[in-house]
Amino acid sequence: MGYQAQLRIWRGDAGRGDLADYKVEVNEGEVVLDVLHRLQATQAGDLAIRWNCKAGKCGSCSMEINGRPRLACMTRMSTFGENETLTITPMRTFPVIRDLVTDVSFNYAKAREIPSFTPDPATKPGEFRMQQVDVNRSQEFRKCIECFLCQNTCHVIRDHTENEGAFAGPRFLMRIAELEMHPADTADRREIAQDDFGLGLCNITKCCTEVCPEHIKITDNALIPMKERVAGRKYDPLVWLGSKIGRRQVKDTPKVPGKK
Amino acid sequence: MTQATDTSSRTRAQIADRTLRKDPWWRAPAITATLLTIWVLYATVHVFLGRWYWVPKYHYLTPFYSPCISGSCATGSASLGTWFGKVPSIIPYALVSLPFVLGFRLTCYYYRRAYYRAFWRAPAACAVREPHKTYTGETRFPLIMQNLHRYFFFAVILISVLNTYDLTQAFRGPNGDFGLGLGTLIMLINVMLLWAYTLSCHSCRHITGGRLRHFSAHPVRYWIWTQVSKLNGRHMQLAWITLGTLMLTDLYIMLVASGAISDLRFYN
């Protein structure tokens, strides 16, 4: 049986806007994105929504539903009461293009800053064989659909825009961890993870893990292991002593150009 | 045809509300803050009390006083001997271990999350605006010291060995032969869970195998890492459970030592 859902949707552009009220029909088995599409088709033809796969795999329909960062296509209407008013807003961390569509280019800029996979030049194509146990660790991180919900919810940039330059965000710190754990990668990104990508700003409150629609354990399997590696590189007095007496040689990956 | 977009003039959606969440997001940090406060107050009071920490008849020593190294320690309670003379109880009798235990818990990755959320509200809950104007995370003193967690871990391994020794002593009855009481069982459960919490630590996971790039080249360390990772998945639960068992063990020993209750003996 269908019912009429009460929706409050943020409408506007370039930051100017407000919440608008709508009543939209909801049918059994529908998700929030279905209802937004019905609204678009019947009452608000100019409502801007970014979407693509409707299957939780493209990461396009990220938004905030009742204040919680979610994928609209993976949020069932049955999880809300029929008399409950749904408040739907764009992701708060990113600039608004229009209505529920945000400009996520911040993330692409951060992605470009990360030094890429650096295999040993002596290893010829086809020579390296990777075992499944080594694959498993980074494969978890490869499940990322780049919905940027983790970036959106992370308070380091969500509540402090001044950190946007210094902090890459959980998604890209996870990318650094993935490369650091890759058996064929030869670069050492520990120092730049801390100094250039702001790992030290992360206070491991696990919001990135909470909102990840792919259930990647970002904090436990990427950020904390990376913090431990950085602690070994920069804050471990015994390792420091070892490097001074020549027992351990460290070759840091060069600083990211343009970073202080 | 693609069109270049000017992003410079764009701003975030201006929404005045601190959060639009409708669920009781404040409940978890409130419960955390309440429980941690109760525990800290309880532990502080008993650590500085200087009494009711040792049951000589059954060799029960509370973990809050292990190792008892002060000259003020009761006869038989100083497993490592006394390191200095009598002091007032304002100086904890186990001052050689308590700072490390405290440091281990304070720098623990789980407790950091708990107290940053509960007390510092950075953030209190996900997608809830925090009240601070600036934020530097763990990049400056004192929070940069969180990076020393692994050293507290090493120290706590030694302290866990000591707790295990205290447990073996609790298996002695009044005449020195084997004995078993409810206190022994409580201490046994406490020590087992303390080991589980300590070994489930993220630093332990890193040290045993997490720091490797090639798991396949180190099968033994990979196996150990796998086992520690299983425990690590329960780190939060173990953190809370061990707070409870520490408090229960201390309370039970305090009640028996003070004479408020007598130990339930199963054997000898």
Short mmCIF file of C-alpha atoms in Angstrom, two decimals:
data_model
loop_
_atom_site.label_atom_id
_atom_site.label_comp_id
_atom_site.label_asym_id
_atom_site.label_seq_id
_atom_site.Cartn_x
_atom_site.Cartn_y
_atom_site.Cartn_z
CA MET A 1 0.00 0.00 0.00
CA GLY A 2 1.29 3.41 -0.92
CA TYR A 3 1.26 6.48 1.26
CA GLN A 4 2.09 10.17 0.98
CA ALA A 5 5.52 10.96 2.40
CA GLN A 6 6.39 14.37 3.75
CA LEU A 7 9.69 15.59 2.31
CA ARG A 8 11.73 18.69 3.09
CA ILE A 9 14.34 19.15 0.40
CA TRP A 10 17.08 21.72 0.23
CA ARG A 11 16.60 23.74 -2.96
CA GLY A 12 19.02 26.37 -4.14
CA ASP A 13 22.37 27.02 -5.75
CA ALA A 14 25.75 28.51 -4.92
CA GLY A 15 24.95 28.19 -1.25
CA ARG A 16 21.76 30.24 -1.37
CA GLY A 17 18.71 28.18 -0.74
CA ASP A 18 16.25 26.82 1.74
CA LEU A 19 14.24 23.77 2.63
CA ALA A 20 11.10 23.29 0.54
CA ASP A 21 8.16 21.07 1.58
CA TYR A 22 6.65 18.41 -0.66
CA LYS A 23 4.23 15.52 -0.40
CA VAL A 24 5.11 12.58 -2.60
CA GLU A 25 3.57 9.16 -3.12
CA VAL A 26 5.61 6.21 -1.83
CA ASN A 27 5.06 2.58 -2.88
CA GLU A 28 6.20 -0.60 -1.22
CA GLY A 29 9.86 -1.50 -1.71
CA GLU A 30 10.95 1.95 -2.83
CA VAL A 31 14.12 3.76 -1.88
CA VAL A 32 14.64 7.49 -1.35
CA LEU A 33 15.97 7.92 -4.88
CA ASP A 34 12.74 6.47 -6.33
CA VAL A 35 10.73 9.01 -4.39
CA LEU A 36 12.98 11.86 -5.49
CA HIS A 37 12.53 10.75 -9.11
CA ARG A 38 8.74 10.73 -8.64
CA LEU A 39 8.94 14.21 -7.18
CA GLN A 40 11.01 15.29 -10.16
CA ALA A 41 8.51 13.75 -12.59
CA THR A 42 5.36 15.08 -10.99
CA GLN A 43 6.02 18.31 -9.06
CA ALA A 44 9.55 19.65 -9.33
CA GLY A 45 10.88 19.08 -12.83
CA ASP A 46 13.88 21.30 -12.14
CA LEU A 47 15.04 19.40 -9.05
CA ALA A 48 18.72 18.57 -9.54
CA ILE A 49 19.89 15.12 -8.38
CA ARG A 50 23.06 13.29 -9.37
CA TRP A 51 22.45 9.58 -9.87
CA ASN A 52 23.43 6.77 -12.16
CA CYS A 53 23.32 3.07 -11.29
CA LYS A 54 20.53 2.89 -8.66
CA ALA A 55 22.38 -0.10 -7.23
CA GLY A 56 24.86 1.37 -4.74
CA LYS A 57 27.82 0.86 -7.02
CA CYS A 58 28.44 4.18 -8.77
CA GLY A 59 28.56 6.44 -5.68
CA SER A 60 26.67 9.25 -7.41
CA CYS A 61 23.58 9.81 -5.26
CA SER A 62 25.36 10.76 -2.03
CA MET A 63 23.31 13.16 0.07
CA GLU A 64 22.17 13.65 3.65
CA ILE A 65 18.90 12.09 4.67
CA ASN A 66 17.61 13.20 8.06
CA GLY A 67 21.09 14.53 8.70
CA ARG A 68 22.88 11.26 7.98
CA PRO A 69 25.20 10.91 4.99
CA ARG A 70 23.68 8.17 2.83
CA LEU A 71 23.28 6.91 -0.71
CA ALA A 72 19.72 7.74 -1.76
CA CYS A 73 19.53 4.57 -3.84
CA MET A 74 20.40 2.36 -0.87
CA THR A 75 18.13 3.99 1.70
CA ARG A 76 14.82 2.21 1.91
CA MET A 77 11.72 4.26 2.62
CA SER A 78 10.54 1.46 4.89
CA THR A 79 13.24 2.45 7.40
CA PHE A 80 11.25 5.64 8.11
CA GLY A 81 7.83 6.00 9.66
CA GLU A 82 4.95 6.92 7.33
CA ASN A 83 4.27 10.06 9.35
CA GLU A 84 7.92 11.00 9.57
CA THR A 85 9.12 14.04 7.64
CA LEU A 86 12.27 13.29 5.67
CA THR A 87 14.78 16.12 5.47
CA ILE A 88 17.05 15.73 2.47
CA THR A 89 20.01 18.04 1.98
CA PRO A 90 23.16 18.05 -0.16
CA MET A 91 26.46 16.88 1.34
CA ARG A 92 27.50 19.71 3.63
CA THR A 93 31.23 19.52 3.09
CA PHE A 94 31.18 20.29 -0.63
CA PRO A 95 30.02 23.39 -2.50
CA VAL A 96 26.56 23.18 -3.98
CA ILE A 97 26.10 23.25 -7.73
CA ARG A 98 22.37 23.09 -7.48
CA ASP A 99 19.81 21.50 -5.13
CA LEU A 100 21.18 18.12 -4.08
CA VAL A 101 24.14 18.14 -6.45
CA THR A 102 27.51 19.12 -5.02
CA ASP A 103 30.85 19.91 -6.56
CA VAL A 104 33.17 17.11 -5.42
CA SER A 105 36.22 18.25 -7.41
CA PHE A 106 38.08 18.73 -4.10
CA ASN A 107 38.41 14.95 -4.02
CA TYR A 108 39.84 14.66 -7.52
CA ALA A 109 42.40 17.33 -6.71
CA LYS A 110 43.46 15.36 -3.63
CA ALA A 111 43.62 12.12 -5.61
CA ARG A 112 46.03 13.68 -8.09
CA GLU A 113 48.42 14.72 -5.32
CA ILE A 114 49.13 11.17 -4.16
CA PRO A 115 52.37 9.72 -5.56
CA SER A 116 51.29 6.85 -7.78
CA PHE A 117 52.16 3.16 -7.61
CA THR A 118 55.95 2.82 -7.76
CA PRO A 119 57.12 -0.67 -8.64
CA ASP A 120 60.78 -1.66 -8.67
CA PRO A 121 62.09 -0.69 -12.13
CA ALA A 122 64.18 -3.87 -12.13
CA THR A 123 61.02 -5.96 -12.11
CA LYS A 124 59.91 -6.56 -15.67
CA PRO A 125 56.23 -6.73 -16.64
CA GLY A 126 54.87 -10.20 -15.92
CA GLU A 127 57.64 -11.13 -13.50
CA PHE A 128 55.92 -10.23 -10.25
CA ARG A 129 53.50 -12.75 -8.81
CA MET A 130 51.21 -11.54 -6.06
CA GLN A 131 49.82 -14.04 -3.57
CA GLN A 132 46.17 -13.98 -2.53
CA VAL A 133 46.98 -13.10 1.10
CA ASP A 134 48.72 -9.97 -0.15
CA VAL A 135 45.90 -9.17 -2.53
CA ASN A 136 43.23 -9.45 0.16
CA ARG A 137 44.44 -6.52 2.20
CA SER A 138 44.35 -3.93 -0.56
CA GLN A 139 41.33 -5.51 -2.20
CA GLU A 140 39.17 -4.32 0.69
CA PHE A 141 40.15 -0.75 -0.12
CA ARG A 142 39.46 -1.29 -3.82
CA LYS A 143 35.80 -1.79 -3.00
CA CYS A 144 35.56 2.00 -2.62
CA ILE A 145 32.91 3.40 -4.99
CA GLU A 146 34.06 6.99 -4.45
CA CYS A 147 30.75 8.21 -3.11
CA PHE A 148 32.77 10.57 -0.88
CA LEU A 149 30.42 10.07 2.06
CA CYS A 150 33.47 9.49 4.25
CA GLN A 151 35.02 12.73 3.03
CA ASN A 152 31.73 14.49 3.67
CA THR A 153 31.24 13.24 7.20
CA CYS A 154 34.82 13.70 8.39
CA HIS A 155 34.68 16.58 10.86
CA VAL A 156 38.26 17.61 10.09
CA ILE A 157 37.08 19.32 6.91
CA ARG A 158 33.32 19.31 7.42
CA ASP A 159 33.55 21.58 10.46
CA HIS A 160 36.91 23.22 9.69
CA THR A 161 37.28 24.50 6.16
CA GLU A 162 40.71 25.82 7.12
CA ASN A 163 41.97 22.22 7.04
CA GLU A 164 40.97 21.57 3.42
CA GLY A 165 44.48 22.29 2.16
CA ALA A 166 46.26 20.17 4.75
CA PHE A 167 43.95 17.19 4.92
CA ALA A 168 43.36 14.65 2.17
CA GLY A 169 40.45 12.97 3.93
CA PRO A 170 39.84 9.32 4.80
CA ARG A 171 39.30 8.16 1.25
CA PHE A 172 42.75 9.30 0.12
CA LEU A 173 44.56 8.38 3.30
CA MET A 174 43.14 4.94 2.61
CA ARG A 175 44.62 5.12 -0.90
CA ILE A 176 48.02 5.91 0.64
CA ALA A 177 47.61 2.96 3.02
CA GLU A 178 46.71 0.71 0.10
CA LEU A 179 49.91 1.66 -1.70
CA GLU A 180 51.97 1.33 1.47
CA MET A 181 50.68 -2.21 1.94
CA HIS A 182 51.27 -3.23 -1.67
CA PRO A 183 54.10 -5.79 -1.86
CA ALA A 184 55.36 -4.52 -5.22
CA ASP A 185 55.39 -0.84 -4.28
CA THR A 186 58.78 0.58 -3.35
CA ALA A 187 57.91 4.13 -2.30
CA ASP A 188 57.81 5.21 1.33
CA ARG A 189 54.81 7.47 1.83
CA ARG A 190 54.83 7.52 5.63
CA GLU A 191 56.36 10.96 6.03
CA ILE A 192 54.20 12.61 3.40
CA ALA A 193 51.10 10.88 4.80
CA GLN A 194 51.65 12.85 7.98
CA ASP A 195 53.13 16.08 6.65
CA ASP A 196 51.39 16.56 3.31
CA PHE A 197 48.15 14.64 3.63
CA GLY A 198 47.28 15.42 7.24
CA LEU A 199 47.06 11.98 8.80
CA GLY A 200 47.81 13.59 12.18
CA LEU A 201 44.58 15.57 11.91
CA CYS A 202 42.59 12.36 11.97
CA ASN A 203 41.42 11.62 15.50
CA ILE A 204 40.03 8.19 14.58
CA THR A 205 36.45 8.88 15.63
CA LYS A 206 35.40 6.36 12.96
CA CYS A 207 32.70 8.38 11.24
CA CYS A 208 34.20 7.45 7.88
CA THR A 209 33.74 3.77 8.72
CA GLU A 210 30.19 4.37 9.98
CA VAL A 211 28.98 5.92 6.76
CA CYS A 212 30.83 3.74 4.24
CA PRO A 213 28.18 2.00 2.08
CA GLU A 214 30.73 -0.66 1.12
CA HIS A 215 31.43 -1.40 4.79
CA ILE A 216 35.15 -0.87 4.36
CA LYS A 217 36.83 -0.73 7.75
CA ILE A 218 38.59 2.49 6.84
CA THR A 219 39.70 3.36 10.35
CA ASP A 220 40.78 -0.04 11.61
CA ASN A 221 42.34 -1.38 8.43
CA ALA A 222 43.71 1.75 6.76
CA LEU A 223 43.98 4.82 8.99
CA ILE A 224 45.17 3.20 12.23
CA PRO A 225 47.67 0.90 10.45
CA MET A 226 48.90 4.00 8.64
CA LYS A 227 49.18 5.91 11.92
CA GLU A 228 51.21 3.04 13.34
CA ARG A 229 53.51 3.09 10.32
CA VAL A 230 53.94 6.85 10.65
CA ALA A 231 54.65 6.44 14.37
CA GLY A 232 57.40 4.00 13.40
CA ARG A 233 58.84 6.42 10.89
CA LYS A 234 58.55 9.73 12.75
CA TYR A 235 57.82 9.22 16.44
CA ASP A 236 59.59 6.05 17.46
CA PRO A 237 62.77 6.99 19.36
CA LEU A 238 64.31 3.55 18.82
CA VAL A 239 63.81 3.72 15.06
CA TRP A 240 65.22 7.24 15.08
CA LEU A 241 68.26 6.01 16.96
CA GLY A 242 68.61 3.12 14.52
CA SER A 243 68.59 5.53 11.57
CA LYS A 244 71.31 7.64 13.23
CA ILE A 245 73.69 4.73 13.76
CA GLY A 246 73.06 3.41 10.29
CA ARG A 247 71.06 0.33 11.19
CA ARG A 248 67.97 1.50 9.34
CA GLN A 249 68.04 3.50 6.15
CA VAL A 250 64.93 5.47 5.28
CA LYS A 251 64.17 6.71 1.78
CA ASP A 252 61.19 9.00 1.93
CA THR A 253 59.11 9.71 -1.10
CA PRO A 254 59.69 13.36 -2.06
CA LYS A 255 57.32 15.97 -0.74
CA VAL A 256 54.27 16.71 -2.80
CA PRO A 257 54.93 19.72 -5.08
CA GLY A 258 53.22 22.86 -3.90
CA LYS A 259 52.77 21.61 -0.37
CA LYS A 260 54.45 23.40 2.51
CA MET B 1 31.48 19.06 -25.69
CA THR B 2 32.73 19.63 -22.22
CA GLN B 3 32.36 22.97 -20.57
CA ALA B 4 34.80 24.39 -18.07
CA THR B 5 33.05 25.19 -14.83
CA ASP B 6 33.96 28.00 -12.50
CA THR B 7 33.98 26.51 -9.02
CA SER B 8 35.47 29.47 -7.18
CA SER B 9 32.17 31.20 -6.49
CA ARG B 10 30.44 28.10 -5.17
CA THR B 11 29.80 27.70 -1.49
CA ARG B 12 28.45 25.02 0.74
CA ALA B 13 24.75 24.80 1.46
CA GLN B 14 24.14 27.28 4.25
CA ILE B 15 22.25 25.27 6.84
CA ALA B 16 22.15 26.83 10.29
CA ASP B 17 21.19 23.70 12.23
CA ARG B 18 24.01 21.98 14.06
CA THR B 19 22.66 18.71 12.73
CA LEU B 20 19.52 17.49 11.04
CA ARG B 21 19.82 14.07 12.62
CA LYS B 22 16.63 12.93 14.30
CA ASP B 23 17.95 9.81 16.00
CA PRO B 24 19.21 10.07 19.61
CA TRP B 25 22.81 10.71 18.54
CA TRP B 26 23.60 12.27 21.92
CA ARG B 27 22.86 9.05 23.79
CA ALA B 28 26.09 7.14 23.07
CA PRO B 29 28.49 9.96 24.04
CA ALA B 30 26.41 10.69 27.15
CA ILE B 31 26.55 7.04 28.26
CA THR B 32 30.28 6.88 27.49
CA ALA B 33 31.00 10.04 29.47
CA THR B 34 28.93 8.83 32.43
CA LEU B 35 30.51 5.37 32.60
CA LEU B 36 34.07 6.64 32.15
CA THR B 37 33.54 9.30 34.83
CA ILE B 38 32.15 6.75 37.29
CA TRP B 39 35.07 4.41 36.64
CA VAL B 40 37.73 7.09 36.96
CA LEU B 41 36.22 8.39 40.22
CA TYR B 42 36.01 4.89 41.67
CA ALA B 43 39.58 3.99 40.67
CA THR B 44 40.97 7.30 41.90
CA VAL B 45 39.37 6.92 45.30
CA HIS B 46 40.62 3.39 45.83
CA VAL B 47 44.11 3.99 44.44
CA PHE B 48 44.65 6.77 46.97
CA LEU B 49 42.86 5.04 49.83
CA GLY B 50 45.88 2.96 50.84
CA ARG B 51 43.84 0.14 52.41
CA TRP B 52 41.64 -2.87 51.60
CA TYR B 53 43.76 -3.98 48.66
CA TRP B 54 45.23 -7.22 50.01
CA VAL B 55 43.66 -10.34 51.50
CA PRO B 56 46.58 -12.06 53.28
CA LYS B 57 44.66 -15.23 54.07
CA TYR B 58 43.95 -16.04 50.41
CA HIS B 59 46.73 -13.99 48.76
CA TYR B 60 44.35 -11.77 46.80
CA LEU B 61 45.96 -8.54 45.57
CA THR B 62 43.88 -6.03 43.64
CA PRO B 63 45.34 -5.03 40.25
CA PHE B 64 45.19 -1.37 41.33
CA TYR B 65 47.98 -2.10 43.83
CA SER B 66 50.14 -4.42 41.74
CA PRO B 67 53.08 -4.36 42.13
CA CYS B 68 52.94 -2.99 45.66
CA ILE B 69 56.38 -1.40 46.01
CA SER B 70 55.89 1.05 48.85
CA GLY B 71 57.24 0.45 52.31
CA SER B 72 53.66 1.01 53.46
CA CYS B 73 52.48 -2.15 51.67
CA ALA B 74 51.00 -4.90 53.81
CA THR B 75 53.21 -7.86 54.59
CA GLY B 76 53.15 -10.40 51.78
CA SER B 77 51.63 -8.06 49.19
CA ALA B 78 54.93 -6.78 47.78
CA SER B 79 55.73 -9.41 45.14
CA LEU B 80 58.62 -7.32 43.79
CA GLY B 81 59.76 -6.16 47.21
CA THR B 82 59.54 -2.65 48.59
CA TRP B 83 61.49 -0.04 46.66
CA PHE B 84 61.28 2.77 49.18
CA GLY B 85 60.13 3.44 52.71
CA LYS B 86 56.75 4.27 54.11
CA VAL B 87 54.88 7.00 52.29
CA PRO B 88 51.41 8.49 52.72
CA SER B 89 48.74 6.93 50.55
CA ILE B 90 48.58 10.07 48.42
CA ILE B 91 51.48 8.39 46.62
CA PRO B 92 49.95 5.27 45.03
CA TYR B 93 51.56 2.06 46.21
CA ALA B 94 51.71 0.80 42.62
CA LEU B 95 53.11 4.01 41.20
CA VAL B 96 55.53 2.03 39.05
CA SER B 97 52.71 0.46 37.02
CA LEU B 98 49.71 2.78 37.22
CA PRO B 99 51.11 5.52 34.91
CA PHE B 100 51.74 2.92 32.22
CA VAL B 101 48.33 1.32 32.57
CA LEU B 102 46.74 4.76 32.47
CA GLY B 103 48.91 5.76 29.48
CA PHE B 104 48.00 2.57 27.65
CA ARG B 105 44.30 3.20 28.05
CA LEU B 106 44.56 6.93 27.34
CA THR B 107 46.46 6.39 24.08
CA CYS B 108 44.40 3.33 23.07
CA TYR B 109 42.82 3.86 19.66
CA TYR B 110 39.41 2.85 20.98
CA TYR B 111 39.46 5.05 24.08
CA ARG B 112 40.68 7.98 22.00
CA ARG B 113 37.56 7.69 19.88
CA ALA B 114 35.43 7.35 23.02
CA TYR B 115 36.73 10.37 24.90
CA TYR B 116 37.13 12.61 21.85
CA ARG B 117 33.46 12.01 21.22
CA ALA B 118 32.17 11.97 24.79
CA PHE B 119 34.17 14.74 26.43
CA TRP B 120 35.78 16.85 23.72
CA ARG B 121 32.82 16.54 21.34
CA ALA B 122 35.11 16.49 18.31
CA PRO B 123 32.67 15.34 17.07
CA ALA B 124 30.04 14.15 19.55
CA ALA B 125 28.51 12.07 16.77
CA CYS B 126 28.91 11.78 13.03
CA ALA B 127 27.53 14.69 11.02
CA VAL B 128 26.97 16.71 14.19
CA ARG B 129 28.82 20.01 14.12
CA GLU B 130 31.51 20.23 16.75
CA PRO B 131 31.67 23.32 18.98
CA HIS B 132 35.34 24.20 18.46
CA LYS B 133 36.46 27.05 16.24
CA THR B 134 39.81 25.51 15.33
CA TYR B 135 41.06 21.97 15.15
CA THR B 136 44.58 20.57 14.99
CA GLY B 137 43.86 16.93 15.77
CA GLU B 138 46.83 14.91 16.92
CA THR B 139 49.46 17.08 15.27
CA ARG B 140 50.61 19.06 18.31
CA PHE B 141 51.60 18.55 21.92
CA PRO B 142 50.07 17.01 23.96
CA LEU B 143 48.00 14.90 21.56
CA ILE B 144 51.00 14.12 19.37
CA MET B 145 52.09 11.92 22.29
CA GLN B 146 49.34 9.50 21.27
CA ASN B 147 51.95 8.14 18.87
CA LEU B 148 53.76 6.55 21.83
CA HIS B 149 50.97 4.02 22.27
CA ARG B 150 53.25 1.10 21.35
CA TYR B 151 55.60 1.84 24.26
CA PHE B 152 52.72 1.76 26.70
CA PHE B 153 51.76 -1.52 25.08
CA PHE B 154 55.21 -2.98 25.79
CA ALA B 155 55.00 -1.83 29.42
CA VAL B 156 51.52 -3.26 29.84
CA ILE B 157 52.70 -6.64 28.56
CA LEU B 158 55.06 -6.72 31.56
CA ILE B 159 52.28 -5.58 33.88
CA SER B 160 50.03 -8.35 32.51
CA VAL B 161 52.75 -10.87 33.35
CA LEU B 162 52.76 -9.46 36.86
CA ASN B 163 48.96 -9.73 37.06
CA THR B 164 49.31 -13.34 35.98
CA TYR B 165 51.80 -13.92 38.80
CA ASP B 166 49.34 -12.34 41.25
CA LEU B 167 46.74 -14.76 39.93
CA THR B 168 48.96 -17.78 40.58
CA GLN B 169 49.33 -16.60 44.17
CA ALA B 170 45.55 -16.43 44.49
CA PHE B 171 45.47 -20.19 43.93
CA ARG B 172 47.09 -20.64 47.34
CA GLY B 173 44.95 -21.31 50.37
CA PRO B 174 45.50 -20.13 53.95
CA ASN B 175 48.15 -22.78 54.64
CA GLY B 176 50.01 -22.12 51.40
CA ASP B 177 48.70 -25.20 49.58
CA PHE B 178 46.37 -25.14 46.61
CA GLY B 179 43.16 -23.29 47.26
CA LEU B 180 40.26 -22.00 45.24
CA GLY B 181 37.73 -19.35 46.07
CA LEU B 182 35.32 -17.05 44.28
CA GLY B 183 38.01 -14.37 44.44
CA THR B 184 40.40 -16.67 42.56
CA LEU B 185 37.86 -17.17 39.79
CA ILE B 186 37.14 -13.46 39.54
CA MET B 187 40.88 -12.75 39.30
CA LEU B 188 41.25 -15.52 36.69
CA ILE B 189 38.53 -14.05 34.49
CA ASN B 190 39.98 -10.58 34.94
CA VAL B 191 43.51 -11.63 33.98
CA MET B 192 42.31 -13.58 30.94
CA LEU B 193 40.31 -10.61 29.71
CA LEU B 194 43.17 -8.20 30.42
CA TRP B 195 45.42 -10.34 28.23
CA ALA B 196 42.75 -10.41 25.52
CA TYR B 197 42.39 -6.61 25.65
CA THR B 198 46.15 -6.07 25.64
CA LEU B 199 46.78 -8.44 22.74
CA SER B 200 43.88 -7.04 20.74
CA CYS B 201 45.59 -3.64 20.71
CA HIS B 202 46.13 -1.98 17.33
CA SER B 203 49.84 -1.53 18.11
CA CYS B 204 50.12 -5.26 18.78
CA ARG B 205 48.44 -5.89 15.44
CA HIS B 206 50.96 -3.60 13.76
CA ILE B 207 53.99 -5.06 15.50
CA THR B 208 53.08 -8.71 14.95
CA GLY B 209 52.47 -8.43 11.23
CA GLY B 210 50.62 -5.28 10.20
CA ARG B 211 53.83 -3.48 9.38
CA LEU B 212 54.72 -6.02 6.70
CA ARG B 213 54.19 -5.45 3.00
CA HIS B 214 54.58 -9.10 2.08
CA PHE B 215 52.31 -11.33 4.13
CA SER B 216 53.13 -14.25 1.85
CA ALA B 217 56.84 -13.94 2.62
CA HIS B 218 56.21 -14.21 6.40
CA PRO B 219 53.62 -16.96 6.91
CA VAL B 220 54.12 -17.25 10.69
CA ARG B 221 53.79 -13.55 11.29
CA TYR B 222 50.81 -13.48 8.93
CA TRP B 223 49.14 -16.21 10.98
CA ILE B 224 49.79 -14.30 14.21
CA TRP B 225 48.50 -11.11 12.61
CA THR B 226 45.36 -12.96 11.56
CA GLN B 227 44.72 -14.14 15.12
CA VAL B 228 45.42 -10.69 16.60
CA SER B 229 43.13 -9.17 13.96
CA LYS B 230 40.31 -11.43 15.13
CA LEU B 231 40.81 -10.18 18.68
CA ASN B 232 41.23 -6.63 17.40
CA GLY B 233 37.73 -6.77 15.96
CA ARG B 234 36.51 -7.02 19.57
CA HIS B 235 38.82 -4.31 20.93
CA MET B 236 36.01 -1.94 21.87
CA GLN B 237 34.06 -4.64 23.67
CA LEU B 238 37.19 -5.81 25.47
CA ALA B 239 38.02 -2.24 26.47
CA TRP B 240 34.65 -1.91 28.21
CA ILE B 241 34.54 -5.43 29.60
CA THR B 242 37.97 -5.08 31.19
CA LEU B 243 36.98 -1.80 32.81
CA GLY B 244 34.11 -3.75 34.34
CA THR B 245 36.20 -6.74 35.41
CA LEU B 246 38.92 -4.51 36.87
CA MET B 247 36.33 -2.68 38.93
CA LEU B 248 34.60 -5.93 39.95
CA THR B 249 37.89 -7.59 40.94
CA ASP B 250 38.98 -4.57 42.95
CA LEU B 251 35.58 -4.20 44.59
CA TYR B 252 35.42 -7.88 45.55
CA ILE B 253 38.91 -7.85 47.03
CA MET B 254 38.15 -4.58 48.81
CA LEU B 255 34.99 -6.05 50.36
CA VAL B 256 36.79 -9.24 51.46
CA ALA B 257 39.82 -7.31 52.75
CA SER B 258 37.65 -4.91 54.71
CA GLY B 259 35.72 -7.78 56.28
CA ALA B 260 32.42 -6.65 54.76
CA ILE B 261 32.00 -10.09 53.17
CA SER B 262 33.90 -13.35 53.44
CA ASP B 263 35.32 -15.12 50.42
CA LEU B 264 33.27 -18.01 49.08
CA ARG B 265 35.72 -20.93 49.18
CA PHE B 266 35.37 -23.95 46.93
CA TYR B 267 38.52 -25.71 48.10
CA ASN B 268 40.89 -25.03 50.97
#
